């Protein structure tokens, strides 16, 4: 006489979508100083209840959460924040990976790369126009020179509060 005993298979999946951006500077883009909120969801996709499900991400605060028990089709969710640094802007992105595991499963990961548009500003100050007040066709004492200084956004990010100045002109 034989007996078949079914074993509920433990399975765990993790999903880390793009973060929500608090857009602290109001430029509608991910930029230095912005606070990003990541919501990482570990889902029990198997037929067995999982114990001690840990969802972690070393980049965000808080870095992890532990759910003592997660039934089939239920979730364990970690919500954390990260502030964009000058290094992220320099790198043009934030590369971030979340991990989830339980007593019954091996670790699973999901990565998310958030692109950051690079800010870049170019300034052009060509030779001035000469009003040539004395008519000698040369730049000489008393001539009025007109400078046109142009600042151009040559990057991919929206720039705010751009100031163009020159201490010699009025």
C-alpha positions as a printed NumPy array, in Angstrom:
array([[  0.   ,   0.   ,   0.   ],
       [  1.427,   3.409,  -0.976],
       [  0.663,   6.845,   0.276],
       [  1.314,  10.146,  -1.479],
       [  1.812,  13.183,   0.71 ],
       [  1.667,  16.578,  -0.985],
       [  4.173,  19.141,   0.177],
       [  3.236,  22.766,  -0.202],
       [  6.076,  24.418,  -2.112],
       [  7.501,  27.578,  -0.546],
       [  8.085,  30.377,  -3.063],
       [  8.906,  34.027,  -2.545],
       [  9.033,  36.894,  -5.048],
       [ 10.222,  40.458,  -4.519],
       [  9.266,  43.572,  -6.48 ],
       [ 11.014,  46.925,  -6.268],
       [  9.389,  49.443,  -8.648],
       [ 10.659,  52.933,  -9.4  ],
       [ 10.551,  55.225,  -6.366],
       [  8.174,  58.085,  -5.723],
       [  9.985,  61.427,  -5.803],
       [  9.122,  64.109,  -3.226],
       [ 10.731,  66.569,  -5.701],
       [ 12.092,  68.796,  -2.956],
       [ 13.379,  71.416,  -5.396],
       [ 10.219,  71.43 ,  -7.533],
       [ 11.965,  70.865, -10.877],
       [  9.89 ,  67.709, -11.662],
       [ 13.07 ,  65.631, -12.065],
       [ 15.174,  63.449,  -9.773],
       [ 17.955,  65.741,  -8.606],
       [ 20.323,  66.326,  -5.688],
       [ 18.516,  66.656,  -2.365],
       [ 15.288,  65.025,  -3.546],
       [ 13.849,  62.404,  -1.196],
       [ 12.867,  59.18 ,  -2.943],
       [ 10.425,  56.738,  -1.354],
       [ 10.851,  53.083,  -2.259],
       [  8.085,  50.531,  -1.645],
       [  9.474,  46.991,  -1.798],
       [  6.994,  44.132,  -1.755],
       [  7.826,  40.496,  -1.025],
       [  4.957,  38.205,  -2.032],
       [  4.47 ,  34.618,  -0.944],
       [  3.797,  33.062,  -4.364],
       [  3.889,  29.513,  -3.07 ],
       [  1.386,  27.277,  -1.334],
       [  3.095,  27.154,   2.085],
       [  3.099,  29.77 ,   4.829],
       [  6.531,  31.386,   5.137],
       [  8.115,  32.359,   8.436],
       [ 10.529,  35.149,   9.281],
       [ 10.272,  36.865,   5.907],
       [ 12.945,  39.559,   5.708],
       [ 12.815,  42.347,   3.136],
       [ 15.937,  44.494,   3.026],
       [ 17.565,  47.282,   1.083],
       [ 20.836,  48.712,   2.442],
       [ 20.374,  52.028,   0.614],
       [ 17.135,  53.154,   2.258],
       [ 15.968,  54.035,   5.772],
       [ 14.774,  51.858,   7.392],
       [ 16.976,  49.189,   5.819],
       [ 14.779,  46.164,   6.556],
       [ 11.581,  44.701,   7.931],
       [ 10.82 ,  41.212,   9.226],
       [  7.347,  39.703,   8.962],
       [  6.955,  36.731,  11.352],
       [  4.512,  34.871,   9.09 ],
       [  3.328,  35.399,   5.506],
       [  0.505,  33.207,   4.209],
       [  0.222,  32.23 ,   0.529],
       [ -0.571,  35.263,  -1.674],
       [  0.099,  37.662,   1.214],
       [  2.905,  40.23 ,   1.304],
       [  5.584,  41.722,   3.49 ],
       [  6.252,  45.359,   2.561],
       [  9.254,  47.577,   3.288],
       [  8.817,  51.315,   2.731],
       [ 11.916,  53.467,   3.05 ],
       [ 13.443,  56.715,   1.878],
       [ 16.676,  57.78 ,   0.262],
       [ 18.047,  61.29 ,  -0.337],
       [ 19.774,  61.873,  -3.685],
       [ 23.465,  62.734,  -3.203],
       [ 25.951,  64.732,  -5.295],
       [ 27.643,  61.401,  -6.134],
       [ 24.357,  60.066,  -7.579],
       [ 24.154,  63.154,  -9.796],
       [ 27.773,  62.643, -10.831],
       [ 27.027,  58.994, -11.66 ],
       [ 23.811,  60.04 , -13.503],
       [ 21.867,  57.299, -11.7  ],
       [ 21.064,  55.443,  -8.513],
       [ 21.535,  51.678,  -8.715],
       [ 19.698,  49.917,  -5.935],
       [ 18.836,  46.275,  -5.176],
       [ 16.359,  44.847,  -2.673],
       [ 16.509,  41.35 ,  -1.219],
       [ 13.867,  39.126,   0.367],
       [ 14.195,  35.712,   2.014],
       [ 12.498,  33.525,   4.583],
       [ 13.24 ,  30.499,   6.727],
       [ 11.936,  28.347,   3.875],
       [ 13.367,  30.159,   0.808],
       [ 16.65 ,  31.3  ,  -0.624],
       [ 17.195,  35.045,  -1.139],
       [ 15.543,  36.672,  -4.159],
       [ 16.489,  40.106,  -5.468],
       [ 15.066,  42.877,  -7.6  ],
       [ 17.079,  45.866,  -8.752],
       [ 15.993,  49.326,  -9.75 ],
       [ 18.056,  51.933, -11.576],
       [ 16.809,  55.494, -11.281],
       [ 18.301,  57.764, -13.921],
       [ 19.284,  61.299, -13.057],
       [ 19.472,  63.9  , -15.791],
       [ 22.899,  65.5  , -15.772],
       [ 22.968,  69.236, -15.088],
       [ 25.439,  71.149, -17.229],
       [ 25.775,  74.855, -17.883],
       [ 27.914,  76.561, -20.548],
       [ 28.762,  80.274, -20.562],
       [ 29.812,  82.206, -23.649],
       [ 31.22 ,  85.74 , -23.505],
       [ 32.365,  86.855, -26.971],
       [ 34.242,  90.061, -27.719],
       [ 32.167,  93.159, -26.981],
       [ 30.546,  95.479, -29.478],
       [ 32.24 ,  98.89 , -29.496],
       [ 30.12 , 102.056, -29.733],
       [ 33.388, 103.749, -30.815],
       [ 32.488, 107.068, -29.193],
       [ 35.604, 108.853, -30.551],
       [ 35.267, 107.399, -34.094],
       [ 38.833, 106.082, -34.319],
       [ 37.635, 102.474, -35.088],
       [ 39.651, 101.176, -32.155],
       [ 38.824, 100.474, -28.521],
       [ 40.04 , 103.539, -26.707],
       [ 39.368, 105.568, -23.582],
       [ 35.754, 106.708, -23.374],
       [ 34.366, 104.081, -25.751],
       [ 31.3  , 102.221, -24.526],
       [ 31.617,  98.445, -24.873],
       [ 28.515,  96.228, -24.908],
       [ 28.943,  92.655, -23.729],
       [ 26.446,  89.89 , -24.415],
       [ 26.908,  86.966, -22.048],
       [ 24.922,  83.832, -22.772],
       [ 24.382,  80.952, -20.352],
       [ 23.106,  77.795, -22.066],
       [ 21.747,  74.67 , -20.45 ],
       [ 23.75 ,  72.004, -22.285],
       [ 22.741,  69.19 , -19.945],
       [ 19.655,  67.025, -19.706],
       [ 18.351,  68.421, -16.401],
       [ 16.198,  71.478, -15.894],
       [ 18.243,  74.171, -14.181],
       [ 16.693,  76.578, -11.696],
       [ 17.794,  79.957, -10.383],
       [ 20.469,  80.434, -13.069],
       [ 22.375,  83.675, -12.475],
       [ 24.628,  85.315, -15.073],
       [ 26.871,  88.068, -13.762],
       [ 30.004,  90.026, -14.592],
       [ 31.468,  92.455, -12.047],
       [ 32.785,  94.819, -14.759],
       [ 29.505,  95.557, -16.511],
       [ 26.383,  97.4  , -15.473]])
